[in-house]
Short mmCIF file of C-alpha atoms in Angstrom, two decimals:
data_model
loop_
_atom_site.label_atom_id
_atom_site.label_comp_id
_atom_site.label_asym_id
_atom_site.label_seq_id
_atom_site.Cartn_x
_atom_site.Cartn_y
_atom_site.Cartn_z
CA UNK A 193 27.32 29.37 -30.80
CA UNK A 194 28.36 30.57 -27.59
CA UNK A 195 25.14 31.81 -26.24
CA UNK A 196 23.75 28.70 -27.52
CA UNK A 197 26.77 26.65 -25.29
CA UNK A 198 26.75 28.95 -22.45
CA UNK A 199 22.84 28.42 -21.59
CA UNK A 200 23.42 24.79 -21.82
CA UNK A 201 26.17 24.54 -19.46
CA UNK A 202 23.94 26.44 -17.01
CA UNK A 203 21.42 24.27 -17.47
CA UNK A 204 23.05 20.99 -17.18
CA UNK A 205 24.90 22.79 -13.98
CA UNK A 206 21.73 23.29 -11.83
CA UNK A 207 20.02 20.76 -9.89
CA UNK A 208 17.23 20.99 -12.35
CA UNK A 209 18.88 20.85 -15.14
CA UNK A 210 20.73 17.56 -13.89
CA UNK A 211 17.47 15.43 -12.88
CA UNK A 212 16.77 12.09 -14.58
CA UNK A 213 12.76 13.85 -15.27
CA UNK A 214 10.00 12.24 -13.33
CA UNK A 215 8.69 12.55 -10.32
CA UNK A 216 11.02 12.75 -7.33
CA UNK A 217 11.12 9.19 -5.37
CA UNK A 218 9.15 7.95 -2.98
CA UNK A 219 10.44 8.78 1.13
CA UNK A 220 11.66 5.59 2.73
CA UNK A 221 8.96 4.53 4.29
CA UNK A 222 8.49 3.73 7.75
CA UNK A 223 7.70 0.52 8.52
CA UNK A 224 5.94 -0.75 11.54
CA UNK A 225 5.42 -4.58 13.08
CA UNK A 226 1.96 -6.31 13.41
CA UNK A 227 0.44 -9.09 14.25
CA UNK A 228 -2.44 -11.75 12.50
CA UNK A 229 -3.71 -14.02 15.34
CA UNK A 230 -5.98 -16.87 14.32
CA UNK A 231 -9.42 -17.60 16.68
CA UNK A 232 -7.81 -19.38 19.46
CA UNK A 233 -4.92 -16.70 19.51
CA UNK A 234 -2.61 -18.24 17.53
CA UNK A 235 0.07 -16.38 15.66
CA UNK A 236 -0.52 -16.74 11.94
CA UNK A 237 1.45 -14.09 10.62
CA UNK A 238 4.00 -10.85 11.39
CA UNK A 239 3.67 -8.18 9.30
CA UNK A 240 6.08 -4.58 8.97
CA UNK A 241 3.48 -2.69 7.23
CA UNK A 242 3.76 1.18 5.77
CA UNK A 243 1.04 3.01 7.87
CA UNK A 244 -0.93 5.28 5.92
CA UNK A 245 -3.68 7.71 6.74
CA UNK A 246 -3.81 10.66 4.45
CA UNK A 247 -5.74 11.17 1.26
CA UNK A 248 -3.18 11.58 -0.83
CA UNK A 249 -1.28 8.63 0.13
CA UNK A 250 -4.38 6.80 0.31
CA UNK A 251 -4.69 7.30 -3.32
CA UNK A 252 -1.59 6.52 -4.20
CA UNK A 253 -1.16 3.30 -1.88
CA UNK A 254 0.52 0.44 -3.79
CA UNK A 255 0.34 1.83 -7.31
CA UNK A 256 3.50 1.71 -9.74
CA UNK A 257 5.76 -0.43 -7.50
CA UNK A 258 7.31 -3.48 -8.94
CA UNK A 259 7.18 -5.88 -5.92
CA UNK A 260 5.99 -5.97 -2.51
CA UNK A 261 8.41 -8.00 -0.27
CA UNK A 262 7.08 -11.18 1.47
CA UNK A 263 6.14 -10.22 5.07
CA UNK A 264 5.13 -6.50 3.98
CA UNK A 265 2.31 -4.67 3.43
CA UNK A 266 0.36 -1.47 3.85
CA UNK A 267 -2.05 -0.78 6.06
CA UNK A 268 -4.54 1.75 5.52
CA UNK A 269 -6.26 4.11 8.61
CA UNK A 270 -9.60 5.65 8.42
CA UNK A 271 -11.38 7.21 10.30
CA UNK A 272 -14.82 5.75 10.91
CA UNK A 273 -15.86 2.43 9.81
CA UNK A 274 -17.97 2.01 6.96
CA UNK A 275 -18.17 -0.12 3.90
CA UNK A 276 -15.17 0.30 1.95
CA UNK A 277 -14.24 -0.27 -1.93
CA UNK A 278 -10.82 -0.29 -3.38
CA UNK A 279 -9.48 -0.65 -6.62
CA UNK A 280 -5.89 -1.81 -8.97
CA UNK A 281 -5.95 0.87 -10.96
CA UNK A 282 -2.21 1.37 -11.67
CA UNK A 283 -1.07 -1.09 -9.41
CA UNK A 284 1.30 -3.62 -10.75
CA UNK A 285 1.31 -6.39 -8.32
CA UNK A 286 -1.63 -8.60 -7.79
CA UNK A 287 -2.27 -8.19 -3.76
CA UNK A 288 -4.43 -10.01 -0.88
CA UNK A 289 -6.45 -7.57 0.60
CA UNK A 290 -8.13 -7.55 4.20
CA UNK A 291 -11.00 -5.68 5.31
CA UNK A 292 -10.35 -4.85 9.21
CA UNK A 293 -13.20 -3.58 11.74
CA UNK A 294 -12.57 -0.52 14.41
CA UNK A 295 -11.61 -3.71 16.81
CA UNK A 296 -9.10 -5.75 14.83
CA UNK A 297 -11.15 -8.67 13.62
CA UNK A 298 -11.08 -8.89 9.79
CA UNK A 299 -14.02 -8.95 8.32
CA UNK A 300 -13.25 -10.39 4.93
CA UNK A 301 -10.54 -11.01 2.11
CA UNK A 302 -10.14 -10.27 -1.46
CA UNK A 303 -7.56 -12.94 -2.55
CA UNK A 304 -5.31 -12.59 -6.02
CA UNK A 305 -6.64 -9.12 -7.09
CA UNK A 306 -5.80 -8.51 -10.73
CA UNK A 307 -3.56 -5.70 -11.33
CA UNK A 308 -4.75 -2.95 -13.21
CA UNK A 309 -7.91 -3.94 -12.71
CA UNK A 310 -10.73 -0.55 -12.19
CA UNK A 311 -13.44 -3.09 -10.64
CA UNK A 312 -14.26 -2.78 -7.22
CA UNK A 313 -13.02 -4.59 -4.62
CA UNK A 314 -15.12 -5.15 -1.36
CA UNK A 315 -16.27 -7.53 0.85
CA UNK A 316 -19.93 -5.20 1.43
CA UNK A 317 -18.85 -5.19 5.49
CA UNK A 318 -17.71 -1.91 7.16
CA UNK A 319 -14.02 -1.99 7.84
CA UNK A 320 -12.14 1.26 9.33
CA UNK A 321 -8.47 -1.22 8.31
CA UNK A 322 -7.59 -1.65 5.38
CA UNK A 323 -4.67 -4.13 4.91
CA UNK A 324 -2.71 -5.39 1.80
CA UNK A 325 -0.06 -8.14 1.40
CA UNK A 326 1.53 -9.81 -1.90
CA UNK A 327 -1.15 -12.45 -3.42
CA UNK A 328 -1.19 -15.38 -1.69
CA UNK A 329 0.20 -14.37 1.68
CA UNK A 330 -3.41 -14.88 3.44
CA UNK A 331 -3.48 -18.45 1.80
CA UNK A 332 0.27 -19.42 3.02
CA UNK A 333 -0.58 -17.87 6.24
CA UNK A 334 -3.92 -19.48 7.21
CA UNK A 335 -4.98 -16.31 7.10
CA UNK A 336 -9.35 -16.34 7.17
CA UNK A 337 -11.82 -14.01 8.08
CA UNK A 338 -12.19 -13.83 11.89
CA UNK A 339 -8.67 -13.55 12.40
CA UNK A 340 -7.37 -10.92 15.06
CA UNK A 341 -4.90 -8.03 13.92
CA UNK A 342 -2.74 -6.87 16.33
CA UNK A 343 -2.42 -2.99 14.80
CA UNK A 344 0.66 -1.11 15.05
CA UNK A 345 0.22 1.63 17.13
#
């Protein structure tokens, strides 16, 4: 019994042995302003958007969160611009989605994906911005295709 109890107690002592299991959490992400301007230059929309550029977090993007806060989003950086195709798989939020060129103008706009959904989502134009908001921000916004985005950096 006291091999047994012993080997347990070390186990339960070490940071290992103490996790919850799962993955570790996500870094608080940094989260940067932008801008939406309509034709004539008017402001439609500020958005503090996760920037992200790498393959890996391209992949993961939105999946397995619960919410995404009004006047947030993630914007994803490629890059070249050609025709691009995303997809819900995993993700648990239904999302706008806008398809940005290499000069800010957005090209087109998935509204109300479906979450878990493995079609593809595209609007057929080549984008090098990808940009997605909570369902129905685009539509409370005035948000169209031809608007401006101010990017972040």
């Amino acid at each position: 019994m006291r091999p047994f109890f012993f080997c347990m107690l070390l186990v339960l002592s070490t940071p290992w042995g103490c996790r919850a299991g799962g993955p570790e959490p996500d870094p608080v992400p940094e989260l940067r302003g932008m801008e939406i301007l309509g034709g004539d230059g008017e402001a439609l929309a500020k958005v503090q958007v996760e920037v992200v550029s790498t393959p890996e977090a391209t992949a993961r993007g939105l999946k397995y969160r619960d919410e995404v806060p009004e006047g947030t989003g993630m914007l994803f950086v490629f890059p070249r611009e050609t025709v691009r195709s995303f997809w819900m798989q995993d993700t648990r939020v239904p999302l706008d989605i806008l398809f940005i060129d290499g000069q800010g103008m957005v090209v087109g706009i998935r509204r109300n994906t479906v979450p878990y959904s493995e079609a593809s989502i595209t609007v057929g134009v080549p984008s090098r911005y990808v940009l997605e908001v909570p369902a129905g921000y685009c539509s409370k916004r005035r948000i169209h295709r031809g608007a401006r985005v101010v990017l972040p950096f």
